[in-house]
mmCIF file of C-alpha atoms in Angstrom:
data_model
loop_
_atom_site.group_PDB
_atom_site.id
_atom_site.type_symbol
_atom_site.label_atom_id
_atom_site.label_comp_id
_atom_site.label_asym_id
_atom_site.label_seq_id
_atom_site.Cartn_x
_atom_site.Cartn_y
_atom_site.Cartn_z
ATOM 1 C CA UNK A 1 4.566 -6.466 17.679
ATOM 2 C CA UNK A 2 3.770 -4.569 14.735
ATOM 3 C CA UNK A 3 1.941 -6.121 11.331
ATOM 4 C CA UNK A 4 3.408 -5.895 8.519
ATOM 5 C CA UNK A 5 0.834 -5.529 5.260
ATOM 6 C CA UNK A 6 2.119 -5.616 1.234
ATOM 7 C CA UNK A 7 0.010 -3.594 -0.928
ATOM 8 C CA UNK A 8 0.863 -4.985 -4.057
ATOM 9 C CA UNK A 9 -0.869 -5.417 -7.915
ATOM 10 C CA UNK A 10 -0.662 -7.681 -10.594
ATOM 11 C CA UNK A 11 -0.702 -5.230 -12.728
ATOM 12 C CA UNK A 12 0.388 -1.259 -13.288
ATOM 13 C CA UNK A 13 -2.014 1.488 -13.645
ATOM 14 C CA UNK A 14 -4.182 0.307 -10.434
ATOM 15 C CA UNK A 15 -3.446 3.352 -7.816
ATOM 16 C CA UNK A 16 -1.103 1.060 -5.501
ATOM 17 C CA UNK A 17 0.278 3.514 -4.319
ATOM 18 C CA UNK A 18 -1.449 6.887 -3.461
ATOM 19 C CA UNK A 19 -3.637 3.635 -1.825
ATOM 20 C CA UNK A 20 -0.694 2.533 1.120
ATOM 21 C CA UNK A 21 0.187 6.199 1.912
ATOM 22 C CA UNK A 22 -3.296 6.823 1.313
ATOM 23 C CA UNK A 23 -4.418 4.860 4.365
ATOM 24 C CA UNK A 24 -0.806 4.515 6.588
ATOM 25 C CA UNK A 25 -0.956 9.211 6.997
ATOM 26 C CA UNK A 26 -4.629 8.342 7.679
ATOM 27 C CA UNK A 27 -3.507 5.234 10.264
ATOM 28 C CA UNK A 28 -0.771 7.726 11.273
ATOM 29 C CA UNK A 29 -3.547 10.682 11.862
ATOM 30 C CA UNK A 30 -4.925 7.828 14.014
ATOM 31 C CA UNK A 31 -1.876 8.049 16.481
ATOM 32 C CA UNK A 32 -1.050 4.792 15.230
ATOM 33 C CA UNK A 33 3.029 5.333 14.068
ATOM 34 C CA UNK A 34 3.075 3.800 10.948
ATOM 35 C CA UNK A 35 6.542 3.438 8.588
ATOM 36 C CA UNK A 36 6.053 3.232 5.199
ATOM 37 C CA UNK A 37 9.090 1.170 2.988
ATOM 38 C CA UNK A 38 8.928 2.127 -0.931
ATOM 39 C CA UNK A 39 10.531 -1.366 -2.294
ATOM 40 C CA UNK A 40 9.699 -0.355 -5.941
ATOM 41 C CA UNK A 41 12.932 -0.193 -6.997
ATOM 42 C CA UNK A 42 13.404 1.731 -10.089
ATOM 43 C CA UNK A 43 10.135 3.307 -9.923
ATOM 44 C CA UNK A 44 10.104 4.783 -6.629
ATOM 45 C CA UNK A 45 7.282 6.851 -6.314
ATOM 46 C CA UNK A 46 5.954 6.745 -2.668
ATOM 47 C CA UNK A 47 7.063 10.166 -1.339
ATOM 48 C CA UNK A 48 5.109 11.846 -3.838
ATOM 49 C CA UNK A 49 1.878 9.909 -2.856
ATOM 50 C CA UNK A 50 3.596 10.549 1.048
ATOM 51 C CA UNK A 51 4.190 14.375 0.520
ATOM 52 C CA UNK A 52 8.111 13.669 1.561
ATOM 53 C CA UNK A 53 9.633 14.213 -1.862
ATOM 54 C CA UNK A 54 12.227 16.344 -0.353
ATOM 55 C CA UNK A 55 12.952 15.096 2.924
ATOM 56 C CA UNK A 56 16.252 13.086 1.752
ATOM 57 C CA UNK A 57 14.728 9.680 2.569
ATOM 58 C CA UNK A 58 17.601 7.328 3.399
ATOM 59 C CA UNK A 59 16.634 3.553 1.038
ATOM 60 C CA UNK A 60 16.472 0.305 3.368
ATOM 61 C CA UNK A 61 19.231 -0.458 1.823
ATOM 62 C CA UNK A 62 21.646 2.249 2.599
ATOM 63 C CA UNK A 63 20.200 0.635 7.098
ATOM 64 C CA UNK A 64 20.479 -2.658 6.618
ATOM 65 C CA UNK A 65 23.890 -2.558 4.902
ATOM 66 C CA UNK A 66 24.445 -1.131 8.731
ATOM 67 C CA UNK A 67 25.148 2.772 7.717
ATOM 68 C CA UNK A 68 22.421 4.175 9.717
ATOM 69 C CA UNK A 69 19.561 3.325 12.880
ATOM 70 C CA UNK A 70 16.271 2.840 11.977
ATOM 71 C CA UNK A 71 15.945 6.421 14.837
ATOM 72 C CA UNK A 72 17.006 7.844 11.554
ATOM 73 C CA UNK A 73 14.256 7.191 9.358
ATOM 74 C CA UNK A 74 12.401 10.755 7.730
ATOM 75 C CA UNK A 75 9.613 11.929 9.927
ATOM 76 C CA UNK A 76 6.489 12.654 7.966
ATOM 77 C CA UNK A 77 6.522 16.470 9.020
ATOM 78 C CA UNK A 78 2.463 17.170 8.900
ATOM 79 C CA UNK A 79 2.730 12.450 10.914
ATOM 80 C CA UNK A 80 5.248 12.496 12.575
ATOM 81 C CA UNK A 81 4.250 9.309 13.677
ATOM 82 C CA UNK A 82 4.849 8.238 10.313
ATOM 83 C CA UNK A 83 8.447 6.899 8.883
ATOM 84 C CA UNK A 84 9.611 6.511 5.375
ATOM 85 C CA UNK A 85 12.408 4.095 4.139
ATOM 86 C CA UNK A 86 12.816 4.957 0.019
ATOM 87 C CA UNK A 87 13.822 2.319 -2.523
ATOM 88 C CA UNK A 88 17.440 3.028 -3.505
ATOM 89 C CA UNK A 89 18.563 3.882 -7.182
ATOM 90 C CA UNK A 90 20.831 1.504 -8.698
ATOM 91 C CA UNK A 91 20.645 -1.096 -7.582
ATOM 92 C CA UNK A 92 18.694 -4.396 -8.955
ATOM 93 C CA UNK A 93 15.374 -5.699 -6.812
ATOM 94 C CA UNK A 94 17.829 -9.427 -7.093
ATOM 95 C CA UNK A 95 20.835 -7.867 -5.591
ATOM 96 C CA UNK A 96 18.271 -7.060 -1.953
ATOM 97 C CA UNK A 97 19.862 -9.733 0.305
ATOM 98 C CA UNK A 98 16.641 -11.399 2.283
ATOM 99 C CA UNK A 99 18.915 -12.082 5.200
ATOM 100 C CA UNK A 100 19.143 -8.790 5.668
ATOM 101 C CA UNK A 101 16.033 -7.751 5.517
ATOM 102 C CA UNK A 102 14.170 -10.021 6.832
ATOM 103 C CA UNK A 103 15.891 -8.358 9.618
ATOM 104 C CA UNK A 104 15.288 -4.774 9.561
ATOM 105 C CA UNK A 105 11.679 -5.794 9.034
ATOM 106 C CA UNK A 106 11.734 -7.767 12.290
ATOM 107 C CA UNK A 107 12.952 -4.907 13.945
ATOM 108 C CA UNK A 108 10.686 -2.347 12.226
ATOM 109 C CA UNK A 109 8.007 -4.775 13.628
ATOM 110 C CA UNK A 110 9.584 -3.876 17.535
ATOM 111 C CA UNK A 111 9.102 -0.136 16.521
ATOM 112 C CA UNK A 112 6.124 0.443 15.149
ATOM 113 C CA UNK A 113 2.653 -0.742 15.190
ATOM 114 C CA UNK A 114 2.402 -1.185 11.347
ATOM 115 C CA UNK A 115 4.248 -1.246 8.742
ATOM 116 C CA UNK A 116 3.414 -1.016 4.791
ATOM 117 C CA UNK A 117 5.220 -2.391 1.994
ATOM 118 C CA UNK A 118 4.633 0.252 -1.584
ATOM 119 C CA UNK A 119 5.684 -3.406 -3.999
ATOM 120 C CA UNK A 120 5.840 -3.060 -7.286
ATOM 121 C CA UNK A 121 3.653 -3.310 -9.853
ATOM 122 C CA UNK A 122 3.689 -6.974 -12.026
ATOM 123 C CA UNK A 123 4.199 -10.884 -10.539
ATOM 124 C CA UNK A 124 8.345 -10.389 -10.273
ATOM 125 C CA UNK A 125 10.857 -10.350 -7.764
ATOM 126 C CA UNK A 126 10.159 -7.520 -5.471
ATOM 127 C CA UNK A 127 6.488 -8.294 -5.576
ATOM 128 C CA UNK A 128 7.533 -12.248 -3.884
ATOM 129 C CA UNK A 129 9.865 -10.013 -1.224
ATOM 130 C CA UNK A 130 7.315 -8.170 -0.845
ATOM 131 C CA UNK A 131 4.485 -10.828 0.056
ATOM 132 C CA UNK A 132 7.122 -13.431 2.026
ATOM 133 C CA UNK A 133 7.049 -11.145 5.246
ATOM 134 C CA UNK A 134 3.524 -10.143 4.313
ATOM 135 C CA UNK A 135 1.445 -11.056 7.806
ATOM 136 C CA UNK A 136 -1.509 -9.291 5.589
ATOM 137 C CA UNK A 137 -1.576 -8.871 1.893
ATOM 138 C CA UNK A 138 -4.075 -6.194 -0.309
ATOM 139 C CA UNK A 139 -4.172 -6.325 -3.604
ATOM 140 C CA UNK A 140 -5.397 -2.854 -5.416
ATOM 141 C CA UNK A 141 -7.557 -3.885 -8.067
ATOM 142 C CA UNK A 142 -9.155 -1.408 -10.173
ATOM 143 C CA UNK A 143 -12.866 -1.751 -11.324
ATOM 144 C CA UNK A 144 -12.108 -3.298 -15.463
ATOM 145 C CA UNK A 145 -12.438 -6.709 -16.227
ATOM 146 C CA UNK A 146 -9.120 -7.027 -17.316
ATOM 147 C CA UNK A 147 -7.682 -5.490 -13.814
ATOM 148 C CA UNK A 148 -10.077 -7.768 -11.648
ATOM 149 C CA UNK A 149 -8.316 -11.649 -14.117
ATOM 150 C CA UNK A 150 -4.486 -9.807 -13.136
ATOM 151 C CA UNK A 151 -6.391 -9.884 -9.452
ATOM 152 C CA UNK A 152 -7.501 -12.969 -9.767
ATOM 153 C CA UNK A 153 -4.177 -14.797 -10.978
ATOM 154 C CA UNK A 154 -2.700 -12.407 -8.336
ATOM 155 C CA UNK A 155 -5.074 -13.789 -5.740
ATOM 156 C CA UNK A 156 -4.232 -17.594 -6.859
ATOM 157 C CA UNK A 157 -0.768 -16.455 -6.867
ATOM 158 C CA UNK A 158 -0.525 -15.368 -3.066
ATOM 159 C CA UNK A 159 -2.597 -18.941 -2.273
ATOM 160 C CA UNK A 160 0.763 -21.400 -3.624
ATOM 161 C CA UNK A 161 2.922 -18.662 -1.738
ATOM 162 C CA UNK A 162 0.246 -19.716 1.464
ATOM 163 C CA UNK A 163 -1.532 -15.796 2.149
ATOM 164 C CA UNK A 164 -4.489 -16.468 3.536
ATOM 165 C CA UNK A 165 -4.739 -13.155 5.015
ATOM 166 C CA UNK A 166 -5.917 -11.344 1.644
ATOM 167 C CA UNK A 167 -7.965 -8.336 1.028
ATOM 168 C CA UNK A 168 -9.011 -7.271 -2.136
ATOM 169 C CA UNK A 169 -9.562 -2.927 -2.320
ATOM 170 C CA UNK A 170 -11.496 -1.569 -5.739
ATOM 171 C CA UNK A 171 -9.829 1.117 -6.230
ATOM 172 C CA UNK A 172 -10.700 4.373 -9.162
ATOM 173 C CA UNK A 173 -15.034 2.869 -8.618
ATOM 174 C CA UNK A 174 -17.168 5.269 -11.095
ATOM 175 C CA UNK A 175 -20.772 4.710 -9.681
ATOM 176 C CA UNK A 176 -22.456 5.564 -13.394
ATOM 177 C CA UNK A 177 -20.595 3.187 -15.422
ATOM 178 C CA UNK A 178 -20.850 0.589 -12.747
ATOM 179 C CA UNK A 179 -24.816 1.395 -13.544
ATOM 180 C CA UNK A 180 -23.893 1.793 -17.487
ATOM 181 C CA UNK A 181 -22.079 -2.336 -16.968
ATOM 182 C CA UNK A 182 -24.391 -3.522 -14.681
ATOM 183 C CA UNK A 183 -21.762 -4.479 -12.467
ATOM 184 C CA UNK A 184 -21.426 -4.697 -8.915
ATOM 185 C CA UNK A 185 -18.474 -5.057 -6.571
ATOM 186 C CA UNK A 186 -20.059 -8.053 -5.351
ATOM 187 C CA UNK A 187 -19.362 -9.639 -8.918
ATOM 188 C CA UNK A 188 -15.509 -8.112 -8.109
ATOM 189 C CA UNK A 189 -15.499 -10.109 -5.720
ATOM 190 C CA UNK A 190 -16.740 -13.210 -6.707
ATOM 191 C CA UNK A 191 -14.367 -13.062 -10.025
ATOM 192 C CA UNK A 192 -10.701 -12.737 -7.849
ATOM 193 C CA UNK A 193 -12.431 -15.368 -4.819
ATOM 194 C CA UNK A 194 -11.113 -12.535 -1.914
ATOM 195 C CA UNK A 195 -12.924 -10.389 0.545
ATOM 196 C CA UNK A 196 -13.472 -7.480 0.281
ATOM 197 C CA UNK A 197 -11.361 -5.113 2.380
ATOM 198 C CA UNK A 198 -13.030 -1.556 0.353
ATOM 199 C CA UNK A 199 -13.512 0.974 -2.115
ATOM 200 C CA UNK A 200 -12.935 3.737 -3.567
ATOM 201 C CA UNK A 201 -14.823 5.945 -6.087
ATOM 202 C CA UNK A 202 -12.953 7.741 -8.519
ATOM 203 C CA UNK A 203 -11.278 10.881 -7.134
ATOM 204 C CA UNK A 204 -9.545 13.862 -9.086
ATOM 205 C CA UNK A 205 -7.998 14.989 -5.867
ATOM 206 C CA UNK A 206 -5.666 11.811 -5.910
ATOM 207 C CA UNK A 207 -3.583 13.576 -8.739
ATOM 208 C CA UNK A 208 -3.852 16.828 -7.082
ATOM 209 C CA UNK A 209 -2.557 16.274 -3.635
ATOM 210 C CA UNK A 210 0.200 15.104 -5.002
ATOM 211 C CA UNK A 211 1.074 18.068 -7.580
ATOM 212 C CA UNK A 212 0.669 19.604 -5.439
ATOM 213 C CA UNK A 213 3.377 17.309 -3.053
ATOM 214 C CA UNK A 214 0.586 16.980 -0.350
ATOM 215 C CA UNK A 215 0.056 13.718 1.494
ATOM 216 C CA UNK A 216 -3.695 13.488 0.409
ATOM 217 C CA UNK A 217 -5.696 13.207 3.808
ATOM 218 C CA UNK A 218 -4.970 17.320 3.605
ATOM 219 C CA UNK A 219 -5.696 17.492 0.542
ATOM 220 C CA UNK A 220 -8.979 16.660 0.812
ATOM 221 C CA UNK A 221 -11.410 15.090 3.318
ATOM 222 C CA UNK A 222 -14.106 13.537 1.002
ATOM 223 C CA UNK A 223 -13.783 10.686 -2.264
ATOM 224 C CA UNK A 224 -10.745 8.843 -2.422
ATOM 225 C CA UNK A 225 -9.232 10.407 1.329
ATOM 226 C CA UNK A 226 -13.287 9.548 3.430
ATOM 227 C CA UNK A 227 -12.334 5.989 1.476
ATOM 228 C CA UNK A 228 -8.165 6.089 3.464
ATOM 229 C CA UNK A 229 -10.032 6.643 6.555
ATOM 230 C CA UNK A 230 -12.679 4.289 6.378
ATOM 231 C CA UNK A 231 -10.375 1.287 5.188
ATOM 232 C CA UNK A 232 -7.856 2.413 8.175
ATOM 233 C CA UNK A 233 -9.918 2.039 10.841
ATOM 234 C CA UNK A 234 -11.610 -1.707 9.303
ATOM 235 C CA UNK A 235 -7.304 -2.622 10.047
ATOM 236 C CA UNK A 236 -7.764 -1.018 13.776
ATOM 237 C CA UNK A 237 -11.104 -3.706 13.523
ATOM 238 C CA UNK A 238 -13.150 -1.795 13.920
ATOM 239 C CA UNK A 239 -16.772 -2.179 12.393
ATOM 240 C CA UNK A 240 -16.993 -0.067 8.928
ATOM 241 C CA UNK A 241 -19.594 -0.350 6.532
ATOM 242 C CA UNK A 242 -18.505 -0.930 3.224
ATOM 243 C CA UNK A 243 -19.867 1.819 1.017
ATOM 244 C CA UNK A 244 -18.804 3.801 -1.741
ATOM 245 C CA UNK A 245 -19.607 7.698 -1.674
#
C-alpha cells in the first residue's frame, strides 16, 4: 500500500506548494510511482510548480463522482510515473464528499507508492481534510519568528488530531541572515517541538522555474532542487545528512 503524505503550512507564503512539487518530482525521478493532488480549492496552483499547467488535468471531485477513472489522471510529460489531479473550480471545501474522497485515496494507495496532498494554507476545512487521512505530515515553515510561532501552533493542532508522524521543513533559509540573527535550525526545532525533515535554501530558481513553467528539478540541480532530492531520499528511508547548501 502506498503512503499518503499531507503537505501543510499554518500560513501562506512558506513555499509549501513549490516544495510539494519538488519532492514529488524527485521521487518520480527516482522511479517511484507518485500521485499529486491539489487540495487548495479556489487557489489551486500546484500545476504551475509541477510544470503541468497545460495538462488539462481532471479534478479529484470529477474522479470521485464516478465520471472518470484514476488511470485517467494527468500524466507528467517528463516524469511518466507522476500523475496529477487538480482542485475543482466553482466548489467550496465544505462541499467535498468525505466518504467519496476517502474511497478515492484508498484506491490511490493501491496504485501509487506515494500520494501527496497539497493542502491550502491555514487551519480551516481544507487543512483538516488533508491532515485527517495522512499517514505522514510535512509541515513547511520559514525561519522568521512569526512563521515559526505559527508552525508551533499548527503542530499543536495536529497533535490534538492524533497525528504523530509530523516533521518540519524549514524553507527559504538565508544562511547569512541566520548568522546575523544568531538563530539556528536547532532553535526552530525546539520552538516547534518537531523533528526536522530538511532545510531548503532561499533560491531564485524556484520562481524562475515556475515562470518558465518547468519543474524545478529540470531547471536547476543545486540549491532548492538539490534539497528536494535529499528530502525525497529521506522519505524513502535513506540516511541522508541534513545540510544547507
